[in-house]
Amino acid sequence: MNDLCADIGYKSIFHYGEQLCGDHVDIVEQGENSTVIVLADGLGSGVKASILSTLTSKIISTMMAEGLSLEECVSTIAATLPVCSVRGVAYSTFTIIHLIDNKTAELIQFDNPHIILIRNEEVYNYPETEMSIGGKQIYKSVIRLQENDIFIAMSDGCPHAGIGIAYNFGWKRDDIAEFMQSLAPAGYTAKTLSTILVDECNKLYGGEPGDDATACVVRIRKRVPMNLLFGPPSNRDDCDRMMSLFFSKGGKHIVCGGTTSSIAAKWLGKPIRATLNYESSDVPPTAEIEGVDLVTEGVITINKVLEYAKDYLSDNEKYEIWSLNNDGASKICRLLFEEATDINFYVGRAVNPAHQNPDLPINFNIKMNLVQELSKALKQMGKKIKVSYF
């Protein structure tokens, strides 16, 4: 069993004044541990560029995921997409990162800034083979993956950042590489690394980007399991079974909910120590049980985690809140979004009598929906999720 996995994240900013992004990223899974990632940059900006880049990335990622050769993919694109009548140049540039069995990365690059690879916290110069397909110069590389490798793919809006404003010739690839190398030791997620890079580009553009800018980061890491217990079982006799399954799993253990934590404490034979320091006004305080990594309140806390998860998947604007705060929801976010790769949910279906009060908005369905929505969001982050109901 290969214990490496890929954390993938990307972020784009639009050309100033445009409603659509001319860059597009597509990620297609090819079986358990293989993935095709395509970053395409459509010619120009706006609607036309958006359509061209979307088509390019969709066609390439779908064909490659089906196992067709690179030559076939590229010639299909050349035959399918129009060539710009004015400039006579190709419709869209692309970068492909093909992860095979999480052991090898195949890089294929056409006209985008070349992928930056950071290995052992240093910028690593990987070999490239130049080839010509359908009259296009394409660079190909095959790299054996190592833990903590960071691949940074970008559209040319990144190195063009700051042209005529902060730097006369833009933010060179070498400078971007150095900037990203300085972030490598911090252990940020791929999504956060891409956010930091694109936000920096936006600053260099003075907040009015002269081009679409996209960064897509792939971080190779070891698998880290995590377990989360939420709600007591529907049948009281199942408490022991639920607890022994939960606590026998490797990885950290998070317990959410008042009744749930009482059951866990009883099973472990340890007292619950309440912490009364309210870290944030809208999230209830956490508690402590020896043998549990984190003990929080249930529904309100998980609801907050879901809110942060949805933001993380879109603009990642609340990153500063959950990455620094010490309330229960922020702590869960750091464990699930940053640390964990495989998450096991143990969900009790008991109906909480306190929640049956018609004046209280919390009911049983809300709880089940929370779990479904959160597991869906975590899957979109590339986590492996398993939910067991009791």
mmCIF file of C-alpha atoms in Angstrom:
data_model
loop_
_atom_site.group_PDB
_atom_site.id
_atom_site.type_symbol
_atom_site.label_atom_id
_atom_site.label_comp_id
_atom_site.label_asym_id
_atom_site.label_seq_id
_atom_site.Cartn_x
_atom_site.Cartn_y
_atom_site.Cartn_z
ATOM 1 C CA MET A 1 0.000 0.000 0.000
ATOM 2 C CA ASN A 2 1.473 3.317 -1.070
ATOM 3 C CA ASP A 3 1.315 5.652 1.910
ATOM 4 C CA LEU A 4 1.791 8.825 -0.151
ATOM 5 C CA CYS A 5 -1.128 10.912 -1.336
ATOM 6 C CA ALA A 6 -1.603 14.213 -3.128
ATOM 7 C CA ASP A 7 -3.100 17.380 -1.681
ATOM 8 C CA ILE A 8 -4.290 19.524 -4.609
ATOM 9 C CA GLY A 9 -5.535 23.112 -4.456
ATOM 10 C CA TYR A 10 -5.894 26.053 -6.828
ATOM 11 C CA LYS A 11 -7.054 29.633 -6.951
ATOM 12 C CA SER A 12 -7.642 32.193 -9.734
ATOM 13 C CA ILE A 13 -8.133 35.922 -10.023
ATOM 14 C CA PHE A 14 -9.870 37.443 -13.053
ATOM 15 C CA HIS A 15 -8.614 40.057 -15.460
ATOM 16 C CA TYR A 16 -9.774 43.424 -14.092
ATOM 17 C CA GLY A 17 -13.258 44.285 -15.344
ATOM 18 C CA GLU A 18 -14.081 40.756 -16.532
ATOM 19 C CA GLN A 19 -16.872 38.580 -15.151
ATOM 20 C CA LEU A 20 -15.284 35.269 -16.133
ATOM 21 C CA CYS A 21 -11.868 33.725 -15.773
ATOM 22 C CA GLY A 22 -9.922 32.849 -18.924
ATOM 23 C CA ASP A 23 -7.985 30.167 -17.013
ATOM 24 C CA HIS A 24 -9.453 26.815 -16.067
ATOM 25 C CA VAL A 25 -8.302 23.927 -13.866
ATOM 26 C CA ASP A 26 -9.709 20.422 -14.188
ATOM 27 C CA ILE A 27 -8.929 17.507 -11.880
ATOM 28 C CA VAL A 28 -10.016 14.012 -12.916
ATOM 29 C CA GLU A 29 -9.415 10.943 -10.804
ATOM 30 C CA GLN A 30 -8.201 7.895 -12.633
ATOM 31 C CA GLY A 31 -8.772 5.018 -10.230
ATOM 32 C CA GLU A 32 -7.662 5.033 -6.572
ATOM 33 C CA ASN A 33 -4.293 6.776 -6.596
ATOM 34 C CA SER A 34 -3.926 8.293 -10.064
ATOM 35 C CA THR A 35 -5.100 11.763 -11.027
ATOM 36 C CA VAL A 36 -4.948 13.997 -14.076
ATOM 37 C CA ILE A 37 -4.683 17.745 -13.375
ATOM 38 C CA VAL A 38 -4.889 20.222 -16.246
ATOM 39 C CA LEU A 39 -4.399 23.990 -16.018
ATOM 40 C CA ALA A 40 -5.413 25.713 -19.266
ATOM 41 C CA ASP A 41 -5.073 29.400 -20.127
ATOM 42 C CA GLY A 42 -7.376 30.623 -22.899
ATOM 43 C CA LEU A 43 -6.226 33.288 -25.328
ATOM 44 C CA GLY A 44 -7.050 36.811 -24.138
ATOM 45 C CA SER A 45 -9.584 37.199 -21.348
ATOM 46 C CA GLY A 46 -13.316 37.127 -20.716
ATOM 47 C CA VAL A 47 -15.974 34.889 -22.209
ATOM 48 C CA LYS A 48 -14.065 33.605 -25.236
ATOM 49 C CA ALA A 49 -10.953 32.774 -23.205
ATOM 50 C CA SER A 50 -13.093 31.099 -20.584
ATOM 51 C CA ILE A 51 -14.768 28.835 -23.160
ATOM 52 C CA LEU A 52 -11.460 27.944 -24.843
ATOM 53 C CA SER A 53 -9.652 27.095 -21.599
ATOM 54 C CA THR A 54 -12.621 25.125 -20.260
ATOM 55 C CA LEU A 55 -12.834 23.056 -23.450
ATOM 56 C CA THR A 56 -9.090 22.490 -23.519
ATOM 57 C CA SER A 57 -8.847 21.292 -19.924
ATOM 58 C CA LYS A 58 -12.021 19.168 -20.177
ATOM 59 C CA ILE A 59 -10.883 17.426 -23.378
ATOM 60 C CA ILE A 60 -7.340 16.755 -22.139
ATOM 61 C CA SER A 61 -8.289 15.613 -18.643
ATOM 62 C CA THR A 62 -11.091 13.328 -19.886
ATOM 63 C CA MET A 63 -8.983 11.740 -22.638
ATOM 64 C CA MET A 64 -5.951 11.245 -20.406
ATOM 65 C CA ALA A 65 -8.038 9.796 -17.601
ATOM 66 C CA GLU A 66 -9.376 7.293 -20.160
ATOM 67 C CA GLY A 67 -5.769 6.280 -20.847
ATOM 68 C CA LEU A 68 -5.309 7.842 -24.304
ATOM 69 C CA SER A 69 -1.820 8.935 -25.322
ATOM 70 C CA LEU A 70 -0.584 12.492 -25.055
ATOM 71 C CA GLU A 71 -0.184 12.681 -28.847
ATOM 72 C CA GLU A 72 -3.850 11.776 -29.327
ATOM 73 C CA CYS A 73 -4.972 14.351 -26.724
ATOM 74 C CA VAL A 74 -2.956 17.162 -28.251
ATOM 75 C CA SER A 75 -3.898 16.398 -31.845
ATOM 76 C CA THR A 76 -7.562 16.176 -30.825
ATOM 77 C CA ILE A 77 -7.321 19.622 -29.285
ATOM 78 C CA ALA A 78 -5.514 20.988 -32.310
ATOM 79 C CA ALA A 79 -8.285 19.624 -34.509
ATOM 80 C CA THR A 80 -11.155 20.647 -32.225
ATOM 81 C CA LEU A 81 -10.402 24.149 -31.118
ATOM 82 C CA PRO A 82 -10.171 27.172 -33.388
ATOM 83 C CA VAL A 83 -6.952 29.052 -34.077
ATOM 84 C CA CYS A 84 -7.108 32.814 -33.499
ATOM 85 C CA SER A 85 -7.768 34.388 -36.913
ATOM 86 C CA VAL A 86 -6.000 37.628 -35.966
ATOM 87 C CA ARG A 87 -2.830 36.351 -34.347
ATOM 88 C CA GLY A 88 -2.777 32.906 -35.927
ATOM 89 C CA VAL A 89 -1.777 31.395 -32.583
ATOM 90 C CA ALA A 90 -3.110 28.556 -30.510
ATOM 91 C CA TYR A 91 -6.348 29.041 -28.655
ATOM 92 C CA SER A 92 -5.137 27.825 -25.296
ATOM 93 C CA THR A 93 -1.939 26.880 -23.489
ATOM 94 C CA PHE A 94 -1.880 24.062 -20.962
ATOM 95 C CA THR A 95 0.046 22.383 -18.172
ATOM 96 C CA ILE A 96 -0.682 18.770 -17.268
ATOM 97 C CA ILE A 97 0.340 17.021 -14.063
ATOM 98 C CA HIS A 98 -0.443 13.317 -14.294
ATOM 99 C CA LEU A 99 0.016 11.545 -10.939
ATOM 100 C CA ILE A 100 0.425 7.830 -11.477
ATOM 101 C CA ASP A 101 -0.253 5.600 -8.476
ATOM 102 C CA ASN A 102 1.011 8.468 -6.259
ATOM 103 C CA LYS A 103 4.525 7.261 -7.093
ATOM 104 C CA THR A 104 5.344 9.109 -10.306
ATOM 105 C CA ALA A 105 4.415 12.475 -11.770
ATOM 106 C CA GLU A 106 4.336 12.998 -15.516
ATOM 107 C CA LEU A 107 4.540 16.721 -16.369
ATOM 108 C CA ILE A 108 3.481 17.951 -19.788
ATOM 109 C CA GLN A 109 3.843 21.663 -20.510
ATOM 110 C CA PHE A 110 2.803 23.756 -23.480
ATOM 111 C CA ASP A 111 3.430 27.509 -23.458
ATOM 112 C CA ASN A 112 2.598 28.098 -19.773
ATOM 113 C CA PRO A 113 5.285 29.152 -17.266
ATOM 114 C CA HIS A 114 7.160 25.982 -16.352
ATOM 115 C CA ILE A 115 6.128 24.125 -13.219
ATOM 116 C CA ILE A 116 8.172 24.968 -10.131
ATOM 117 C CA LEU A 117 9.130 21.929 -8.047
ATOM 118 C CA ILE A 118 10.198 22.409 -4.449
ATOM 119 C CA ARG A 119 11.865 19.343 -2.963
ATOM 120 C CA ASN A 120 13.503 19.179 0.481
ATOM 121 C CA GLU A 121 12.523 22.858 0.847
ATOM 122 C CA GLU A 122 14.778 23.818 -2.108
ATOM 123 C CA VAL A 123 13.859 24.689 -5.688
ATOM 124 C CA TYR A 124 14.583 21.515 -7.660
ATOM 125 C CA ASN A 125 15.534 21.560 -11.347
ATOM 126 C CA TYR A 126 13.925 18.538 -12.965
ATOM 127 C CA PRO A 127 14.918 17.192 -16.404
ATOM 128 C CA GLU A 128 12.707 18.025 -19.397
ATOM 129 C CA THR A 129 12.458 16.411 -22.808
ATOM 130 C CA GLU A 130 11.383 18.634 -25.653
ATOM 131 C CA MET A 131 9.053 17.119 -28.243
ATOM 132 C CA SER A 132 7.021 18.384 -31.130
ATOM 133 C CA ILE A 133 3.381 17.305 -31.481
ATOM 134 C CA GLY A 134 1.339 18.772 -34.316
ATOM 135 C CA GLY A 135 3.922 21.521 -34.725
ATOM 136 C CA LYS A 136 3.778 22.508 -31.059
ATOM 137 C CA GLN A 137 6.816 22.540 -28.765
ATOM 138 C CA ILE A 138 5.861 20.464 -25.756
ATOM 139 C CA TYR A 139 8.009 19.699 -22.718
ATOM 140 C CA LYS A 140 7.665 16.415 -20.910
ATOM 141 C CA SER A 141 9.175 15.249 -17.611
ATOM 142 C CA VAL A 142 8.791 12.112 -15.526
ATOM 143 C CA ILE A 143 9.574 12.475 -11.818
ATOM 144 C CA ARG A 144 9.587 9.925 -8.991
ATOM 145 C CA LEU A 145 7.572 11.435 -6.154
ATOM 146 C CA GLN A 146 8.974 12.064 -2.693
ATOM 147 C CA GLU A 147 7.209 13.067 0.491
ATOM 148 C CA ASN A 148 6.847 16.884 0.812
ATOM 149 C CA ASP A 149 7.350 17.546 -2.916
ATOM 150 C CA ILE A 150 5.485 20.710 -3.897
ATOM 151 C CA PHE A 151 4.563 21.263 -7.558
ATOM 152 C CA ILE A 152 3.429 24.764 -8.537
ATOM 153 C CA ALA A 153 1.724 25.188 -11.909
ATOM 154 C CA MET A 154 0.581 28.643 -13.003
ATOM 155 C CA SER A 155 -0.804 30.644 -15.878
ATOM 156 C CA ASP A 156 1.301 33.488 -17.275
ATOM 157 C CA GLY A 157 -0.792 35.997 -15.316
ATOM 158 C CA CYS A 158 1.455 35.161 -12.346
ATOM 159 C CA PRO A 159 4.877 36.091 -13.807
ATOM 160 C CA HIS A 160 3.233 39.044 -15.609
ATOM 161 C CA ALA A 161 2.076 40.442 -12.263
ATOM 162 C CA GLY A 162 3.367 43.919 -11.587
ATOM 163 C CA ILE A 163 4.505 44.698 -15.145
ATOM 164 C CA GLY A 164 4.902 48.457 -15.241
ATOM 165 C CA ILE A 165 3.751 48.768 -11.604
ATOM 166 C CA ALA A 166 5.932 47.025 -9.034
ATOM 167 C CA TYR A 167 8.515 45.508 -11.394
ATOM 168 C CA ASN A 168 9.312 46.632 -14.921
ATOM 169 C CA PHE A 169 9.365 43.136 -16.347
ATOM 170 C CA GLY A 170 6.872 41.411 -14.092
ATOM 171 C CA TRP A 171 7.503 38.959 -11.256
ATOM 172 C CA LYS A 172 9.996 36.499 -12.740
ATOM 173 C CA ARG A 173 9.529 32.741 -12.393
ATOM 174 C CA ASP A 174 12.763 32.538 -10.365
ATOM 175 C CA ASP A 175 11.450 35.161 -7.937
ATOM 176 C CA ILE A 176 8.147 33.301 -7.611
ATOM 177 C CA ALA A 177 10.108 30.085 -6.976
ATOM 178 C CA GLU A 178 12.118 31.789 -4.236
ATOM 179 C CA PHE A 179 8.950 33.264 -2.698
ATOM 180 C CA MET A 180 7.247 29.837 -2.650
ATOM 181 C CA GLN A 181 10.405 28.118 -1.354
ATOM 182 C CA SER A 182 10.268 30.378 1.704
ATOM 183 C CA LEU A 183 6.722 29.097 2.445
ATOM 184 C CA ALA A 184 7.551 25.403 1.985
ATOM 185 C CA PRO A 185 8.607 24.632 5.591
ATOM 186 C CA ALA A 186 5.365 26.033 7.054
ATOM 187 C CA GLY A 187 3.289 22.975 6.099
ATOM 188 C CA TYR A 188 0.479 24.962 4.445
ATOM 189 C CA THR A 189 -2.140 23.049 2.457
ATOM 190 C CA ALA A 190 -2.039 23.183 -1.358
ATOM 191 C CA LYS A 191 -5.116 25.415 -1.370
ATOM 192 C CA THR A 192 -3.502 27.865 1.047
ATOM 193 C CA LEU A 193 -0.207 27.911 -0.902
ATOM 194 C CA SER A 194 -2.071 28.697 -4.135
ATOM 195 C CA THR A 195 -4.100 31.374 -2.298
ATOM 196 C CA ILE A 196 -0.961 33.057 -0.913
ATOM 197 C CA LEU A 197 0.673 33.078 -4.370
ATOM 198 C CA VAL A 198 -2.350 34.480 -6.197
ATOM 199 C CA ASP A 199 -3.015 37.073 -3.472
ATOM 200 C CA GLU A 200 0.583 38.230 -3.866
ATOM 201 C CA CYS A 201 0.067 38.549 -7.651
ATOM 202 C CA ASN A 202 -3.096 40.548 -7.006
ATOM 203 C CA LYS A 203 -1.108 42.941 -4.777
ATOM 204 C CA LEU A 204 1.546 43.374 -7.487
ATOM 205 C CA TYR A 205 -1.227 44.185 -9.974
ATOM 206 C CA GLY A 206 -2.373 46.874 -7.539
ATOM 207 C CA GLY A 207 -5.660 45.017 -7.088
ATOM 208 C CA GLU A 208 -6.517 45.429 -10.797
ATOM 209 C CA PRO A 209 -5.074 42.354 -12.557
ATOM 210 C CA GLY A 210 -3.997 42.950 -16.161
ATOM 211 C CA ASP A 211 -4.489 39.242 -16.853
ATOM 212 C CA ASP A 212 -6.203 36.202 -15.380
ATOM 213 C CA ALA A 213 -3.806 34.638 -12.886
ATOM 214 C CA THR A 214 -4.125 31.056 -11.656
ATOM 215 C CA ALA A 215 -1.938 28.909 -9.437
ATOM 216 C CA CYS A 216 -2.452 25.190 -8.925
ATOM 217 C CA VAL A 217 -0.388 23.475 -6.229
ATOM 218 C CA VAL A 218 0.138 19.752 -5.659
ATOM 219 C CA ARG A 219 1.649 18.729 -2.348
ATOM 220 C CA ILE A 220 2.803 15.150 -1.859
ATOM 221 C CA ARG A 221 2.362 13.928 1.690
ATOM 222 C CA LYS A 222 1.970 10.871 3.879
ATOM 223 C CA ARG A 223 -1.509 9.619 4.651
ATOM 224 C CA VAL A 224 -2.798 10.807 8.040
ATOM 225 C CA PRO A 225 -5.957 9.213 9.459
ATOM 226 C CA MET A 226 -8.365 11.171 11.684
ATOM 227 C CA ASN A 227 -11.519 10.061 13.539
ATOM 228 C CA LEU A 228 -14.532 12.153 14.485
ATOM 229 C CA LEU A 229 -17.371 11.054 16.764
ATOM 230 C CA PHE A 230 -20.624 13.001 16.541
ATOM 231 C CA GLY A 231 -23.791 12.162 18.479
ATOM 232 C CA PRO A 232 -24.838 9.192 20.633
ATOM 233 C CA PRO A 233 -26.089 5.948 18.982
ATOM 234 C CA SER A 234 -29.840 5.500 18.384
ATOM 235 C CA ASN A 235 -29.776 2.364 20.522
ATOM 236 C CA ARG A 236 -28.206 2.759 23.974
ATOM 237 C CA ASP A 237 -26.891 -0.785 23.860
ATOM 238 C CA ASP A 238 -24.639 0.222 20.943
ATOM 239 C CA CYS A 239 -22.585 2.675 23.018
ATOM 240 C CA ASP A 240 -19.822 0.184 23.795
ATOM 241 C CA ARG A 241 -19.585 -1.081 20.220
ATOM 242 C CA MET A 242 -19.449 2.470 18.853
ATOM 243 C CA MET A 243 -16.776 3.553 21.370
ATOM 244 C CA SER A 244 -14.570 0.509 20.922
ATOM 245 C CA LEU A 245 -14.635 0.883 17.115
ATOM 246 C CA PHE A 246 -13.925 4.606 17.369
ATOM 247 C CA PHE A 247 -11.072 4.353 19.878
ATOM 248 C CA SER A 248 -9.445 1.330 18.215
ATOM 249 C CA LYS A 249 -8.805 3.321 15.012
ATOM 250 C CA GLY A 250 -5.335 4.771 14.461
ATOM 251 C CA GLY A 251 -4.944 8.547 14.248
ATOM 252 C CA LYS A 252 -6.299 11.438 16.303
ATOM 253 C CA HIS A 253 -9.741 11.356 17.922
ATOM 254 C CA ILE A 254 -12.210 14.242 17.962
ATOM 255 C CA VAL A 255 -15.423 13.997 20.021
ATOM 256 C CA CYS A 256 -18.285 16.427 19.269
ATOM 257 C CA GLY A 257 -21.392 16.935 21.407
ATOM 258 C CA GLY A 258 -22.256 17.054 25.105
ATOM 259 C CA THR A 259 -23.927 13.663 25.493
ATOM 260 C CA THR A 260 -21.384 12.109 23.133
ATOM 261 C CA SER A 261 -18.461 13.310 25.231
ATOM 262 C CA SER A 262 -20.118 11.994 28.435
ATOM 263 C CA ILE A 263 -20.401 8.542 26.837
ATOM 264 C CA ALA A 264 -16.764 8.700 25.644
ATOM 265 C CA ALA A 265 -15.548 9.810 29.083
ATOM 266 C CA LYS A 266 -17.486 7.026 30.782
ATOM 267 C CA TRP A 267 -16.112 4.442 28.341
ATOM 268 C CA LEU A 268 -12.538 5.662 28.928
ATOM 269 C CA GLY A 269 -13.149 5.944 32.689
ATOM 270 C CA LYS A 270 -11.851 9.526 32.713
ATOM 271 C CA PRO A 271 -13.475 12.766 33.906
ATOM 272 C CA ILE A 272 -14.507 15.596 31.571
ATOM 273 C CA ARG A 273 -12.751 18.845 32.382
ATOM 274 C CA ALA A 274 -14.624 21.849 31.075
ATOM 275 C CA THR A 275 -12.692 24.842 29.815
ATOM 276 C CA LEU A 276 -14.717 27.971 30.268
ATOM 277 C CA ASN A 277 -12.587 30.354 28.266
ATOM 278 C CA TYR A 278 -14.791 31.507 25.441
ATOM 279 C CA GLU A 279 -12.403 31.936 22.522
ATOM 280 C CA SER A 280 -15.073 33.201 20.189
ATOM 281 C CA SER A 281 -18.568 34.432 20.868
ATOM 282 C CA ASP A 282 -20.284 32.251 18.275
ATOM 283 C CA VAL A 283 -18.644 28.891 19.092
ATOM 284 C CA PRO A 284 -19.243 27.117 22.449
ATOM 285 C CA PRO A 285 -16.149 26.349 24.569
ATOM 286 C CA THR A 286 -14.219 23.089 24.308
ATOM 287 C CA ALA A 287 -13.566 20.518 27.045
ATOM 288 C CA GLU A 288 -10.857 17.986 27.833
ATOM 289 C CA ILE A 289 -10.895 14.223 28.323
ATOM 290 C CA GLU A 290 -7.653 12.295 28.800
ATOM 291 C CA GLY A 291 -7.229 10.027 25.747
ATOM 292 C CA VAL A 292 -9.180 12.305 23.376
ATOM 293 C CA ASP A 293 -7.347 14.843 21.203
ATOM 294 C CA LEU A 294 -10.196 17.350 21.009
ATOM 295 C CA VAL A 295 -13.603 17.608 22.724
ATOM 296 C CA THR A 296 -16.119 20.166 21.403
ATOM 297 C CA GLU A 297 -19.817 20.980 21.455
ATOM 298 C CA GLY A 298 -21.837 19.396 18.648
ATOM 299 C CA VAL A 299 -24.160 21.038 16.149
ATOM 300 C CA ILE A 300 -23.164 24.715 16.452
ATOM 301 C CA THR A 301 -19.463 23.858 16.210
ATOM 302 C CA ILE A 302 -19.847 21.484 13.243
ATOM 303 C CA ASN A 303 -22.049 24.041 11.496
ATOM 304 C CA LYS A 304 -19.210 26.564 11.821
ATOM 305 C CA VAL A 305 -16.707 24.021 10.471
ATOM 306 C CA LEU A 306 -18.996 23.509 7.455
ATOM 307 C CA GLU A 307 -19.151 27.272 6.870
ATOM 308 C CA TYR A 308 -15.332 27.444 6.877
ATOM 309 C CA ALA A 309 -15.115 24.369 4.609
ATOM 310 C CA LYS A 310 -17.365 25.965 1.975
ATOM 311 C CA ASP A 311 -15.335 29.173 2.065
ATOM 312 C CA TYR A 312 -12.081 27.178 1.836
ATOM 313 C CA LEU A 313 -13.331 25.531 -1.368
ATOM 314 C CA SER A 314 -14.230 28.871 -2.945
ATOM 315 C CA ASP A 315 -12.236 32.015 -2.094
ATOM 316 C CA ASN A 316 -10.462 30.804 1.053
ATOM 317 C CA GLU A 317 -11.032 34.232 2.629
ATOM 318 C CA LYS A 318 -11.699 32.982 6.168
ATOM 319 C CA TYR A 319 -8.395 31.120 6.246
ATOM 320 C CA GLU A 320 -6.917 33.710 8.626
ATOM 321 C CA ILE A 321 -9.708 33.097 11.149
ATOM 322 C CA TRP A 322 -9.599 29.309 11.482
ATOM 323 C CA SER A 323 -5.853 28.975 11.026
ATOM 324 C CA LEU A 324 -5.151 31.180 14.060
ATOM 325 C CA ASN A 325 -8.121 30.999 16.445
ATOM 326 C CA ASN A 326 -8.370 28.539 19.299
ATOM 327 C CA ASP A 327 -12.110 27.886 19.440
ATOM 328 C CA GLY A 328 -13.438 24.358 18.845
ATOM 329 C CA ALA A 329 -14.442 24.947 15.220
ATOM 330 C CA SER A 330 -11.063 26.430 14.234
ATOM 331 C CA LYS A 331 -9.244 23.535 15.886
ATOM 332 C CA ILE A 332 -11.401 20.996 14.021
ATOM 333 C CA CYS A 333 -10.698 22.863 10.755
ATOM 334 C CA ARG A 334 -6.942 22.668 11.256
ATOM 335 C CA LEU A 335 -7.145 18.950 12.041
ATOM 336 C CA LEU A 336 -9.453 18.078 9.131
ATOM 337 C CA PHE A 337 -8.336 20.514 6.411
ATOM 338 C CA GLU A 338 -4.588 20.647 7.098
ATOM 339 C CA GLU A 339 -3.547 17.501 8.953
ATOM 340 C CA ALA A 340 -5.878 14.704 7.913
ATOM 341 C CA THR A 341 -5.959 12.873 4.583
ATOM 342 C CA ASP A 342 -8.352 10.060 5.578
ATOM 343 C CA ILE A 343 -11.290 10.905 7.834
ATOM 344 C CA ASN A 344 -13.584 8.425 9.581
ATOM 345 C CA PHE A 345 -16.902 9.777 10.849
ATOM 346 C CA TYR A 346 -18.771 7.870 13.564
ATOM 347 C CA VAL A 347 -22.251 9.318 13.631
ATOM 348 C CA GLY A 348 -24.881 8.496 16.241
ATOM 349 C CA ARG A 349 -28.495 8.671 15.086
ATOM 350 C CA ALA A 350 -29.988 9.184 18.551
ATOM 351 C CA VAL A 351 -32.616 11.893 18.742
ATOM 352 C CA ASN A 352 -31.573 14.388 21.398
ATOM 353 C CA PRO A 353 -34.617 15.203 23.605
ATOM 354 C CA ALA A 354 -33.243 18.727 24.100
ATOM 355 C CA HIS A 355 -33.486 19.232 20.330
ATOM 356 C CA GLN A 356 -37.165 18.306 20.153
ATOM 357 C CA ASN A 357 -38.215 21.609 21.646
ATOM 358 C CA PRO A 358 -40.098 23.337 18.793
ATOM 359 C CA ASP A 359 -38.567 26.686 19.798
ATOM 360 C CA LEU A 360 -35.099 25.325 19.097
ATOM 361 C CA PRO A 361 -34.093 25.248 15.438
ATOM 362 C CA ILE A 362 -31.893 22.173 15.845
ATOM 363 C CA ASN A 363 -33.494 18.928 14.843
ATOM 364 C CA PHE A 364 -32.345 15.464 13.910
ATOM 365 C CA ASN A 365 -32.333 16.168 10.161
ATOM 366 C CA ILE A 366 -30.078 19.175 10.555
ATOM 367 C CA LYS A 367 -27.500 16.942 12.185
ATOM 368 C CA MET A 368 -27.604 14.341 9.411
ATOM 369 C CA ASN A 369 -27.450 17.089 6.770
ATOM 370 C CA LEU A 370 -24.414 18.607 8.478
ATOM 371 C CA VAL A 371 -22.550 15.306 8.275
ATOM 372 C CA GLN A 372 -23.500 14.800 4.617
ATOM 373 C CA GLU A 373 -22.565 18.357 3.617
ATOM 374 C CA LEU A 374 -19.297 18.291 5.545
ATOM 375 C CA SER A 375 -18.234 14.928 4.143
ATOM 376 C CA LYS A 376 -19.080 16.200 0.630
ATOM 377 C CA ALA A 377 -16.926 19.310 1.162
ATOM 378 C CA LEU A 378 -14.028 17.275 2.564
ATOM 379 C CA LYS A 379 -14.233 14.923 -0.447
ATOM 380 C CA GLN A 380 -13.931 17.970 -2.692
ATOM 381 C CA MET A 381 -10.761 18.850 -0.784
ATOM 382 C CA GLY A 382 -9.462 15.441 -1.857
ATOM 383 C CA LYS A 383 -9.876 13.678 1.498
ATOM 384 C CA LYS A 384 -10.884 10.033 1.748
ATOM 385 C CA ILE A 385 -14.072 9.877 3.801
ATOM 386 C CA LYS A 386 -15.820 7.006 5.511
ATOM 387 C CA VAL A 387 -19.053 7.542 7.456
ATOM 388 C CA SER A 388 -20.395 4.889 9.842
ATOM 389 C CA TYR A 389 -23.850 5.353 11.413
ATOM 390 C CA PHE A 390 -24.942 3.911 14.741
#
